[in-house]
Coordinates of C-alpha atoms in Angstrom, one line a residue:
Chain A
M1 CA 106.1 -25.6 38.7
V2 CA 104.0 -27.0 35.7
S3 CA 102.7 -24.0 33.3
D4 CA 102.3 -26.1 30.4
P5 CA 101.1 -30.1 30.8
K6 CA 103.0 -30.3 27.3
R7 CA 100.3 -33.1 26.3
Y8 CA 100.1 -31.6 22.6
P9 CA 101.7 -29.2 20.1
Y10 CA 100.1 -26.0 19.2
S11 CA 97.9 -25.9 16.4
A12 CA 95.9 -23.6 14.8
I13 CA 92.5 -24.6 13.4
I14 CA 92.9 -22.8 10.2
D15 CA 96.1 -24.8 9.3
R16 CA 94.5 -28.2 9.7
P17 CA 92.9 -30.5 6.9
P18 CA 89.2 -30.4 7.0
L19 CA 88.1 -32.8 9.9
K20 CA 86.5 -36.1 8.5
L21 CA 83.2 -37.2 9.0
P22 CA 80.8 -40.1 7.8
N23 CA 78.1 -39.5 5.1
D24 CA 79.2 -35.7 4.4
A25 CA 78.0 -34.6 7.8
R26 CA 79.1 -31.0 9.1
V27 CA 78.9 -31.6 12.4
A28 CA 79.1 -34.6 14.9
V29 CA 77.0 -34.0 17.7
W30 CA 77.0 -36.2 21.1
V31 CA 75.1 -35.4 24.1
A32 CA 76.7 -36.3 27.4
P33 CA 74.2 -36.8 30.4
N34 CA 76.4 -36.2 34.0
V35 CA 74.4 -39.2 36.0
E36 CA 76.3 -38.4 39.3
H37 CA 76.6 -39.5 42.7
Y38 CA 77.0 -36.7 45.5
E39 CA 77.2 -37.8 49.0
Y40 CA 75.1 -36.4 51.9
K41 CA 78.5 -36.9 54.5
P42 CA 81.3 -37.7 51.9
P43 CA 85.2 -38.2 53.0
M44 CA 87.0 -35.1 53.3
N45 CA 89.8 -34.2 50.9
P46 CA 92.9 -32.3 51.8
H47 CA 92.6 -30.5 48.8
R48 CA 89.0 -29.7 48.4
N49 CA 85.8 -29.4 50.5
P50 CA 83.0 -31.1 48.7
W51 CA 80.3 -29.2 50.8
P52 CA 82.4 -26.0 51.7
L53 CA 79.0 -23.4 52.4
R54 CA 78.4 -25.1 55.7
P55 CA 79.2 -28.3 58.2
H56 CA 78.0 -31.5 56.2
P57 CA 75.2 -32.3 55.2
D58 CA 74.6 -29.2 53.2
L59 CA 70.5 -29.8 52.6
P60 CA 69.5 -27.7 49.9
N61 CA 72.7 -28.6 47.8
Y62 CA 72.8 -32.5 48.4
S63 CA 68.7 -32.6 47.9
H64 CA 69.0 -30.5 44.7
R65 CA 71.3 -33.2 43.4
D66 CA 69.7 -36.2 44.6
Y67 CA 66.9 -35.2 42.6
G68 CA 68.6 -36.4 39.4
N69 CA 68.7 -39.9 40.6
R70 CA 65.0 -39.8 41.9
M71 CA 63.2 -37.9 39.2
G72 CA 65.4 -36.3 36.8
V73 CA 67.4 -39.4 35.1
W74 CA 63.5 -40.9 34.1
R75 CA 62.6 -37.9 32.6
M76 CA 66.1 -37.7 30.7
F77 CA 65.6 -41.5 29.1
D78 CA 61.9 -40.1 27.9
L79 CA 63.3 -36.8 26.0
F80 CA 66.5 -38.8 24.4
D81 CA 63.7 -41.8 23.4
K82 CA 61.7 -39.3 22.0
H83 CA 64.4 -37.4 19.6
D84 CA 66.0 -41.0 19.1
I85 CA 69.3 -39.8 20.9
R86 CA 72.0 -42.4 22.3
G87 CA 73.3 -40.9 25.3
T88 CA 77.5 -40.7 26.1
V89 CA 76.6 -40.9 30.0
S90 CA 79.5 -39.4 32.0
I91 CA 79.0 -41.8 34.7
N92 CA 80.0 -41.9 38.7
V93 CA 79.9 -45.8 38.3
A94 CA 78.6 -45.5 42.4
V95 CA 75.4 -44.4 40.7
W96 CA 75.0 -48.3 39.0
D97 CA 76.2 -49.7 42.2
H98 CA 73.5 -48.0 44.7
F99 CA 70.8 -47.9 41.6
P100 CA 71.2 -50.8 39.2
E101 CA 67.9 -50.2 37.7
I102 CA 69.7 -46.9 35.9
A103 CA 72.1 -48.9 34.5
E104 CA 69.4 -51.4 33.3
A105 CA 67.7 -48.5 31.5
M106 CA 71.1 -47.1 30.0
V107 CA 71.9 -50.9 28.7
A108 CA 68.4 -51.5 27.3
R109 CA 69.0 -48.7 25.0
N110 CA 72.6 -49.2 24.3
W111 CA 74.0 -46.0 25.2
D112 CA 78.2 -45.4 25.5
Y113 CA 79.6 -45.1 28.7
M114 CA 82.3 -42.3 29.7
S115 CA 83.6 -42.2 33.2
H116 CA 83.2 -39.2 35.9
G117 CA 85.0 -41.3 38.4
I118 CA 83.2 -42.8 41.1
Y119 CA 81.2 -40.3 43.1
N120 CA 81.2 -36.7 42.2
T121 CA 82.1 -36.0 45.9
R122 CA 85.5 -37.6 45.8
Y123 CA 88.5 -36.4 43.7
A124 CA 91.5 -37.2 41.8
Y125 CA 93.3 -34.1 43.1
A126 CA 96.6 -35.3 44.9
M127 CA 95.8 -39.0 44.3
D128 CA 99.3 -41.3 44.0
E129 CA 99.7 -43.4 41.2
A130 CA 98.4 -46.7 43.2
L131 CA 95.3 -44.7 44.0
E132 CA 94.6 -43.1 40.9
R133 CA 95.2 -46.9 39.3
A134 CA 93.0 -48.4 41.6
M135 CA 90.1 -45.6 40.5
I136 CA 90.5 -46.3 37.0
E137 CA 90.7 -50.4 37.3
D138 CA 87.4 -50.1 39.5
V139 CA 85.8 -47.8 36.9
I140 CA 86.6 -50.4 34.2
A141 CA 85.4 -53.5 36.4
T142 CA 82.3 -51.9 37.2
T143 CA 81.3 -50.7 34.1
K144 CA 82.0 -54.3 33.0
R145 CA 80.1 -55.5 35.5
H146 CA 76.7 -53.7 35.2
T147 CA 77.0 -53.3 31.1
G148 CA 79.2 -55.8 29.8
K149 CA 81.1 -53.0 28.1
M150 CA 84.7 -51.2 28.5
I151 CA 84.0 -48.0 29.2
S152 CA 85.3 -45.5 26.2
G153 CA 85.9 -42.2 27.5
W154 CA 87.2 -40.4 30.7
L155 CA 86.0 -37.2 32.0
G156 CA 87.9 -36.6 35.7
P157 CA 85.2 -36.8 38.7
A158 CA 84.4 -33.0 39.3
L159 CA 86.7 -32.5 36.6
S160 CA 89.3 -33.3 38.9
T161 CA 92.6 -35.2 37.3
T162 CA 96.5 -35.3 37.9
L163 CA 99.5 -34.5 35.6
R164 CA 99.4 -38.5 35.2
T165 CA 95.9 -39.4 34.1
P166 CA 96.4 -39.1 30.1
D167 CA 99.6 -41.8 30.7
L168 CA 97.0 -44.1 32.5
L169 CA 93.8 -43.8 30.6
A170 CA 96.2 -45.0 27.2
E171 CA 97.8 -47.5 29.0
Y172 CA 94.4 -48.8 30.5
G173 CA 93.1 -48.7 26.6
I174 CA 90.9 -45.7 27.2
K175 CA 89.7 -44.4 23.9
Y176 CA 89.0 -40.5 24.7
W177 CA 89.9 -37.8 27.0
V178 CA 87.5 -34.8 27.7
D179 CA 89.1 -32.4 30.2
Y180 CA 90.3 -29.8 28.1
F181 CA 87.9 -28.2 26.3
H182 CA 90.4 -26.6 24.1
D183 CA 89.4 -27.2 20.8
D184 CA 86.5 -27.8 18.3
E185 CA 87.7 -31.0 16.8
P186 CA 89.9 -33.8 18.3
T187 CA 93.6 -33.7 19.3
E188 CA 96.2 -36.3 19.6
I189 CA 97.4 -36.6 23.1
T190 CA 100.9 -37.2 23.7
V191 CA 101.7 -40.4 25.8
K192 CA 103.9 -42.3 27.4
K193 CA 102.6 -45.9 25.8
G194 CA 99.7 -46.5 23.4
R195 CA 97.6 -43.5 22.0
L196 CA 95.1 -41.3 23.3
I197 CA 92.8 -38.3 21.6
S198 CA 90.7 -35.6 23.2
I199 CA 87.3 -35.2 21.9
P200 CA 85.5 -31.8 22.2
Y201 CA 83.3 -31.9 25.3
S202 CA 81.9 -28.4 26.6
I203 CA 82.5 -26.0 29.7
E204 CA 79.9 -24.0 28.1
I205 CA 77.1 -25.7 26.7
N206 CA 77.0 -27.3 29.6
D207 CA 73.9 -26.5 31.9
A208 CA 75.6 -26.5 35.3
I209 CA 77.7 -23.9 33.9
A210 CA 75.4 -21.8 32.2
C211 CA 72.8 -22.3 34.4
G212 CA 74.2 -23.6 37.6
M213 CA 77.4 -21.4 37.7
T214 CA 76.7 -18.2 35.5
R215 CA 72.9 -18.5 35.9
Q216 CA 71.3 -18.1 32.9
S217 CA 67.9 -19.1 32.3
A218 CA 66.8 -22.3 30.8
E219 CA 65.4 -20.3 27.5
T220 CA 69.0 -18.7 27.3
F221 CA 70.6 -22.4 27.4
G222 CA 68.4 -23.5 25.0
R223 CA 68.8 -20.4 22.7
M224 CA 72.8 -21.1 23.3
I225 CA 72.8 -25.0 22.4
K226 CA 70.8 -23.6 18.9
D227 CA 73.1 -20.8 18.2
Q228 CA 76.1 -23.3 19.0
F229 CA 74.7 -25.7 16.5
D230 CA 74.2 -22.9 13.9
V231 CA 78.0 -22.0 14.1
L232 CA 79.2 -24.7 13.8
Y233 CA 77.1 -26.4 10.8
A234 CA 77.6 -23.1 9.2
E235 CA 81.3 -23.3 9.6
G236 CA 81.2 -27.3 9.0
A237 CA 80.1 -27.0 5.1
T238 CA 83.6 -26.9 4.6
H239 CA 85.6 -27.9 7.7
P240 CA 83.7 -30.2 9.6
K241 CA 83.2 -29.7 13.5
V242 CA 82.3 -31.7 16.6
M243 CA 79.6 -30.2 19.3
A244 CA 78.9 -31.5 22.7
I245 CA 75.8 -31.0 24.5
C246 CA 76.7 -31.3 28.4
L247 CA 73.9 -31.8 30.9
H248 CA 72.9 -32.8 34.5
P249 CA 69.5 -34.4 34.5
Y250 CA 69.2 -32.7 38.2
I251 CA 69.2 -29.5 36.4
I252 CA 68.0 -30.0 33.1
N253 CA 65.2 -32.7 33.3
T254 CA 63.6 -30.3 35.7
P255 CA 59.8 -28.8 35.1
S256 CA 61.0 -25.7 34.6
R257 CA 63.7 -26.7 32.1
E258 CA 63.5 -29.5 30.1
K259 CA 61.1 -27.8 27.4
Y260 CA 64.1 -25.8 26.3
L261 CA 66.1 -28.8 26.1
D262 CA 63.2 -30.7 23.8
D263 CA 63.4 -27.9 21.7
A264 CA 66.9 -27.9 21.0
F265 CA 67.1 -31.6 20.2
A266 CA 64.2 -30.8 18.0
Y267 CA 65.7 -28.2 16.0
I268 CA 69.4 -30.1 15.7
R269 CA 67.3 -33.2 14.2
S270 CA 65.8 -31.0 11.9
H271 CA 68.4 -30.3 9.9
D272 CA 70.4 -32.8 7.2
Q273 CA 74.0 -33.7 7.4
V274 CA 74.1 -34.0 11.1
W275 CA 75.4 -36.9 12.8
V276 CA 74.2 -37.3 16.1
T277 CA 76.2 -40.1 17.7
T278 CA 78.2 -40.9 21.0
G279 CA 81.8 -40.2 21.8
E280 CA 82.8 -43.7 21.2
E281 CA 82.0 -43.3 17.8
I282 CA 83.7 -40.1 17.2
A283 CA 86.6 -41.6 18.8
D284 CA 86.7 -44.4 16.4
Y285 CA 86.0 -42.6 13.1
Y286 CA 88.8 -40.0 14.1
Y287 CA 91.4 -43.2 14.7
A288 CA 90.2 -44.7 11.6
H289 CA 90.3 -41.7 9.2
G290 CA 92.1 -38.8 11.1
Y291 CA 94.9 -39.7 13.5
G292 CA 98.4 -39.3 12.6
R293 CA 97.4 -37.5 9.4
R294 CA 95.9 -33.9 9.8
L295 CA 97.7 -32.4 12.9
P296 CA 101.6 -31.8 13.5
A297 CA 103.1 -34.8 15.3
I298 CA 102.8 -35.6 18.7
G299 CA 106.5 -35.7 20.6
E300 CA 107.0 -37.8 23.5
A301 CA 105.7 -37.4 27.0
A302 CA 108.2 -35.1 29.1
Chain L
M1 CA 94.3 -41.0 51.0
D2 CA 94.6 -44.8 50.9
L3 CA 92.8 -47.2 48.8
T4 CA 89.7 -46.9 51.2
Y5 CA 89.1 -43.4 49.1
N6 CA 87.6 -45.5 46.8
D7 CA 85.1 -47.4 48.5
R8 CA 81.4 -47.3 48.1
N9 CA 78.8 -46.3 51.1
I10 CA 75.7 -48.1 50.3
H11 CA 73.3 -48.5 53.2
A12 CA 69.9 -50.5 53.0
T13 CA 68.4 -47.4 52.1
R14 CA 70.3 -47.9 48.8
L15 CA 71.7 -43.9 49.7
D16 CA 74.6 -43.3 51.6
H17 CA 72.4 -42.3 54.5
D18 CA 69.6 -43.9 56.2
H19 CA 66.8 -41.4 56.3
F20 CA 64.7 -42.6 53.7
D21 CA 64.9 -45.4 50.7
Y22 CA 66.2 -44.4 47.4
S23 CA 62.6 -44.4 45.3
P24 CA 63.0 -44.1 41.5
F25 CA 60.0 -42.3 40.1
V26 CA 59.6 -44.7 36.9
A27 CA 58.9 -47.4 39.7
R28 CA 56.1 -45.7 42.0
P29 CA 52.5 -46.5 41.8
K30 CA 50.0 -43.9 40.5
F31 CA 49.5 -41.0 43.2
A32 CA 46.3 -39.7 43.8
W33 CA 45.2 -36.6 45.7
P34 CA 41.8 -36.1 47.0
N35 CA 39.0 -34.6 45.0
G36 CA 40.4 -35.2 41.5
A37 CA 43.0 -32.8 42.1
R38 CA 46.4 -33.4 40.0
L39 CA 48.6 -31.0 41.5
A40 CA 49.1 -29.5 45.3
V41 CA 50.5 -26.2 45.6
I42 CA 51.8 -25.5 49.3
V43 CA 52.7 -21.6 49.5
S44 CA 55.1 -20.8 51.9
V45 CA 55.6 -17.6 53.1
A46 CA 58.5 -17.5 55.8
V47 CA 58.2 -14.4 58.0
E48 CA 61.5 -13.8 60.1
F49 CA 63.7 -12.0 62.5
Q50 CA 67.5 -12.1 62.4
D51 CA 69.7 -11.0 65.2
L52 CA 71.4 -8.1 65.0
I53 CA 74.8 -8.9 66.1
V54 CA 75.9 -12.8 66.0
P55 CA 76.7 -14.4 69.4
E56 CA 80.6 -14.7 69.3
G57 CA 81.7 -18.1 68.5
E58 CA 78.3 -19.0 66.8
W59 CA 78.9 -20.7 62.7
R60 CA 77.7 -18.0 60.6
P61 CA 77.0 -18.6 56.7
P62 CA 80.1 -17.5 54.5
G63 CA 79.8 -14.0 53.3
S64 CA 77.8 -12.5 56.1
P65 CA 79.0 -9.3 58.1
I66 CA 81.3 -9.8 60.9
S67 CA 80.0 -7.2 63.2
L68 CA 77.1 -5.0 63.3
D69 CA 74.6 -6.0 60.7
V70 CA 72.1 -3.2 60.4
R71 CA 71.4 -3.3 56.8
N72 CA 70.3 -7.1 56.6
W73 CA 68.6 -6.8 60.2
G74 CA 66.6 -4.2 58.9
H75 CA 65.6 -5.5 55.6
R76 CA 64.6 -9.1 57.2
D77 CA 62.1 -6.6 59.7
Y78 CA 60.3 -5.6 56.4
G79 CA 58.7 -9.0 56.1
P80 CA 56.6 -9.1 59.6
R81 CA 55.9 -5.5 59.1
V82 CA 54.7 -5.1 55.7
G83 CA 55.8 -8.1 53.5
A84 CA 53.8 -10.3 54.9
F85 CA 50.7 -8.1 54.5
R86 CA 51.3 -7.6 51.0
L87 CA 51.4 -11.1 50.0
A88 CA 48.4 -11.9 52.4
G89 CA 46.5 -9.2 50.2
I90 CA 47.3 -11.1 47.1
L91 CA 47.0 -15.0 48.6
E92 CA 43.5 -14.0 50.3
P93 CA 41.1 -13.0 47.7
L94 CA 42.1 -16.3 46.0
G95 CA 41.2 -18.5 48.9
I96 CA 44.9 -19.4 49.4
K97 CA 46.0 -20.3 53.1
A98 CA 49.9 -20.1 53.2
T99 CA 52.2 -22.2 55.6
V100 CA 54.5 -19.8 57.4
P101 CA 57.9 -20.8 58.4
I102 CA 58.3 -18.5 61.3
S103 CA 61.1 -17.3 63.3
D104 CA 60.5 -17.9 67.2
T105 CA 61.0 -14.2 67.6
V106 CA 58.3 -13.0 65.6
L107 CA 55.7 -14.7 67.6
I108 CA 56.8 -12.6 70.5
R109 CA 57.7 -9.6 68.9
S110 CA 54.9 -9.0 66.7
P111 CA 51.9 -10.6 67.8
R112 CA 49.8 -8.5 65.3
V113 CA 51.1 -10.2 62.4
V114 CA 50.8 -13.8 63.9
D115 CA 46.9 -12.9 64.9
Y116 CA 46.5 -11.7 61.4
M117 CA 47.9 -14.6 59.7
R118 CA 45.8 -16.9 62.2
G119 CA 42.8 -14.8 61.3
L120 CA 43.0 -16.2 57.4
G121 CA 43.4 -20.0 58.4
W122 CA 47.2 -19.7 57.5
E123 CA 49.1 -22.4 59.2
L124 CA 52.4 -22.0 61.2
A125 CA 55.6 -24.1 61.1
G126 CA 58.7 -24.2 63.1
H127 CA 61.5 -22.5 61.7
G128 CA 64.0 -21.8 64.7
A129 CA 64.5 -18.9 66.7
R130 CA 66.4 -16.7 64.1
A131 CA 67.1 -16.8 60.4
N132 CA 70.4 -16.7 60.8
R133 CA 71.1 -19.6 63.4
F134 CA 71.4 -22.2 61.1
V135 CA 70.9 -26.1 62.3
T136 CA 74.2 -27.5 62.0
A137 CA 76.6 -30.6 62.7
A138 CA 78.0 -28.0 64.8
L139 CA 75.6 -28.1 67.3
E140 CA 75.5 -30.9 70.5
E141 CA 72.3 -33.3 70.2
S142 CA 70.8 -31.5 73.3
A143 CA 71.2 -28.0 71.9
E144 CA 69.6 -29.2 68.6
R145 CA 66.4 -30.7 70.3
D146 CA 66.3 -27.8 72.8
Y147 CA 66.4 -25.7 69.3
L148 CA 63.2 -27.5 67.7
A149 CA 61.8 -27.8 70.9
A150 CA 61.8 -24.1 71.7
S151 CA 59.9 -23.6 68.1
Y152 CA 57.4 -26.3 68.5
G153 CA 56.6 -24.8 72.3
A154 CA 56.3 -20.9 71.1
I155 CA 54.1 -21.6 68.4
K156 CA 52.0 -23.6 70.7
A157 CA 51.9 -21.1 73.2
A158 CA 51.0 -18.2 70.9
T159 CA 48.5 -20.0 68.8
G160 CA 46.8 -22.7 71.2
S161 CA 47.9 -25.3 68.8
A162 CA 51.4 -27.3 68.2
P163 CA 52.9 -26.9 64.6
R164 CA 53.3 -30.0 62.5
G165 CA 55.4 -28.9 60.2
W166 CA 59.4 -27.9 60.4
M167 CA 61.5 -25.9 57.8
G168 CA 65.2 -25.2 59.1
P169 CA 66.6 -21.5 58.7
G170 CA 68.3 -21.1 55.4
Q171 CA 66.9 -25.0 54.8
S172 CA 69.5 -25.9 57.1
E173 CA 70.0 -29.9 58.9
S174 CA 72.6 -31.8 60.6
D175 CA 72.3 -35.4 60.4
R176 CA 70.2 -35.8 63.1
T177 CA 67.4 -33.3 62.3
P178 CA 64.9 -35.9 60.9
R179 CA 64.7 -37.8 63.9
I180 CA 64.9 -35.1 66.5
A181 CA 62.3 -33.3 64.5
A182 CA 59.9 -36.4 64.9
E183 CA 60.8 -36.8 68.3
V184 CA 59.6 -33.0 69.5
G185 CA 56.8 -33.8 67.4
Y186 CA 57.0 -32.4 64.2
D187 CA 55.5 -34.8 61.3
Y188 CA 56.5 -33.0 58.1
T189 CA 59.4 -31.2 56.5
L190 CA 59.6 -28.9 53.8
D191 CA 63.9 -29.1 54.1
W192 CA 64.4 -31.4 51.0
S193 CA 64.2 -30.6 47.4
N194 CA 64.9 -34.1 46.0
D195 CA 61.4 -34.9 44.5
D196 CA 58.0 -33.7 43.3
Q197 CA 55.9 -36.3 45.3
P198 CA 56.3 -36.8 49.0
Y199 CA 57.7 -39.5 50.5
P200 CA 58.0 -41.1 54.0
M201 CA 61.4 -40.8 55.9
H202 CA 62.7 -43.1 58.6
V203 CA 62.3 -41.9 62.0
P204 CA 62.9 -44.4 65.1
K205 CA 59.8 -42.1 67.4
G206 CA 57.0 -40.4 65.9
R207 CA 56.9 -40.0 61.9
M208 CA 57.9 -37.9 59.2
I209 CA 57.1 -37.4 56.0
A210 CA 59.2 -34.5 53.2
L211 CA 57.0 -32.7 51.3
P212 CA 58.4 -31.6 47.8
A213 CA 60.0 -28.1 48.6
S214 CA 62.5 -27.6 45.5
V215 CA 65.2 -25.1 45.7
E216 CA 63.9 -24.2 42.0
T217 CA 60.7 -23.0 43.4
S218 CA 61.9 -20.9 46.0
D219 CA 62.7 -17.3 46.2
H220 CA 66.0 -17.8 47.8
Y221 CA 67.4 -19.5 45.1
V222 CA 66.1 -18.2 42.3
I223 CA 66.5 -14.4 43.4
D224 CA 69.0 -14.4 46.0
Q225 CA 71.4 -16.7 44.4
R226 CA 70.8 -17.1 40.8
N227 CA 70.2 -13.4 40.4
H228 CA 66.8 -13.6 38.6
S229 CA 64.7 -10.6 37.9
P230 CA 61.2 -10.3 39.0
S231 CA 60.0 -11.0 35.6
E232 CA 62.6 -13.7 35.3
F233 CA 61.2 -15.5 38.6
L234 CA 57.6 -15.4 36.9
Q235 CA 59.1 -17.3 33.9
V236 CA 60.9 -19.8 35.7
L237 CA 58.0 -20.4 38.0
T238 CA 55.4 -20.6 35.3
D239 CA 57.7 -22.9 33.2
H240 CA 57.7 -25.4 36.5
F241 CA 54.2 -24.9 37.2
E242 CA 53.1 -25.7 33.5
G243 CA 55.7 -28.6 33.0
L244 CA 54.6 -30.3 36.2
Y245 CA 51.1 -29.8 35.4
A246 CA 51.5 -31.3 32.3
H247 CA 53.3 -34.4 34.0
S248 CA 50.2 -34.7 36.5
A249 CA 48.1 -35.8 34.1
S250 CA 49.2 -39.1 34.6
T251 CA 49.7 -39.4 38.3
G252 CA 49.6 -36.5 41.3
F253 CA 52.7 -34.1 42.1
A254 CA 53.4 -31.3 44.4
M255 CA 55.2 -28.1 44.7
T256 CA 55.9 -25.4 47.0
L257 CA 56.2 -22.0 46.2
G258 CA 58.9 -20.7 48.7
L259 CA 58.8 -16.7 49.5
Q260 CA 60.3 -14.7 52.2
S261 CA 58.3 -11.9 53.1
H262 CA 60.9 -9.5 53.0
R263 CA 61.8 -10.6 49.5
S264 CA 58.5 -11.2 47.9
G265 CA 56.9 -9.0 49.3
Q266 CA 58.8 -6.2 48.2
P267 CA 56.0 -4.0 45.9
F268 CA 57.9 -4.7 42.8
R269 CA 58.0 -8.4 43.2
S270 CA 54.7 -8.4 44.4
K271 CA 53.1 -8.1 41.5
Y272 CA 54.4 -10.9 39.5
I273 CA 53.8 -13.6 42.7
R274 CA 50.2 -12.1 41.9
S275 CA 50.5 -13.0 38.3
L276 CA 51.8 -16.4 39.3
V277 CA 49.5 -17.3 41.6
E278 CA 46.3 -16.1 39.8
H279 CA 48.0 -18.1 36.4
M280 CA 47.6 -21.2 38.9
A281 CA 44.4 -20.7 40.3
S282 CA 43.3 -20.7 36.6
K283 CA 44.0 -24.2 36.2
E284 CA 41.7 -27.1 36.7
G285 CA 43.1 -29.8 39.0
V286 CA 45.2 -27.4 41.0
W287 CA 44.7 -28.1 44.5
F288 CA 46.1 -24.9 46.9
A289 CA 46.8 -26.6 49.9
T290 CA 48.6 -25.8 53.7
G291 CA 51.4 -28.3 54.3
S292 CA 49.3 -30.6 56.9
E293 CA 46.9 -30.9 54.4
V294 CA 49.3 -32.0 51.9
A295 CA 50.8 -34.3 54.5
D296 CA 47.5 -35.9 55.6
A297 CA 46.6 -36.6 52.0
A298 CA 50.0 -37.7 51.0
R299 CA 49.8 -40.3 53.6
K300 CA 46.2 -41.4 52.8
A301 CA 47.5 -41.6 49.4
L302 CA 50.5 -43.9 50.2
G303 CA 48.9 -45.9 52.6
I304 CA 50.7 -45.2 55.5
A305 CA 50.1 -44.1 58.6

């Protein structure tokens, strides 16, 4: 029975020295669209039924998500280009194998790639070490093949991880991990070998949660993004913060919702002292300027 | 789980099934509706009936009551008795002909509403015997074929014309449904929520085209599942319409306004439905059409049979 994964010591935000960001930025904003592939008839997993509401296929839920790769991603590219935002794609790498033109569009824009596993209907729950290593190696190799780049960060497929995940990520040279949602600043993660940090991703400023799960309107979601920004920007005058905007093209890049995101992006871009950047750049900056210098020392992995 | 758990499942369609091809929007030619229209709108008014007691052993959606379900049975029956007529009162003055997914039982039990809708030029679509009897993988192939064929035959018997469209009860399908629907004689479906333009499906016999029918524009998703109020429903649908209308300056799109007659036909909701369709009808280039009209025009625009 594990009640605490013991991956970082407790740290009260008020006890920490200010986070350093480049050019006196008050907030580092990174935007992570989740570009996903949900399967029509996925393999069953003993820990989670990918479509629990009816015998497979679940047509409303499957086809709703399929909109993302047919229609939504193309509107996503237009919107990000309009606001000069480089996305950090939370990518199910199978998307690129199915639809290489989506990889091409991302490479043309020099986006950052954060793994979201292979398919969003295949989970890491109860993967043994060999299978989890095979998944990580596959993701690295697939990313290299389609983009020429190393994946920089990791978010579990459908948010699924194992207790050994951070050790493996550090071993394979992945820079940052985002499955904790536990802070507004990067955290140093205890791993067996190498280094790993978490950077703030969000289970709140996230359209799948806000619009999909808790059923807020898109207008409310747009306001949430701006309100989040306002508070972190105010705090950031003395204590800079990191803000993630977590999106899904099949949700936010639909005709009824996209204008609220457009408005929120314009609002953020209208402020000075904002570093609109990628997950990798945030991680690199933290490793160079903050790692080992501002938080309690991390212990050895249990 | 062994190492094959990470394997890909990529078919010739580039999807993990064979029903249609992957088609990225960015690679499509311009899509042209007739008469210079830019946005086709199908108003779907489902008129349904459900079982009072679900037969033993039959699959039922999660959360369904186990025994006598009077409250949902009665609630659903509001549609053919009242809701359909209220919605007709909104659509008819605007000259909008609805497409009507209709439970087989309504055809037999309530011919008055059937004749009324036909008199307005509305088009009936196959929708299964009862709203609670989903098409699922649990059905044998022959049972599924009988189920779709029963709706086809019931509409033909009641109206003299065979239906062309199919919408599964609860938007339900098995992985055989596109093939079976085409074999039975349907040639368009309102079951797929993955596109803003029509696209052809691969079926070995007959033909099948998927028309845009997003969950995002259906009262079942927006009101029943996402708990939006009627005014929020109006806001969401207006935003969707306006957003798609703006995009349609460069190429044609379509949307289905999915209404359940027992929900959107309620008095307090109907006034917002009226506001919505009146707003849509006021815009240049909006083409209110039935499923058959959209299917025919789409095939012509795509250059397919």
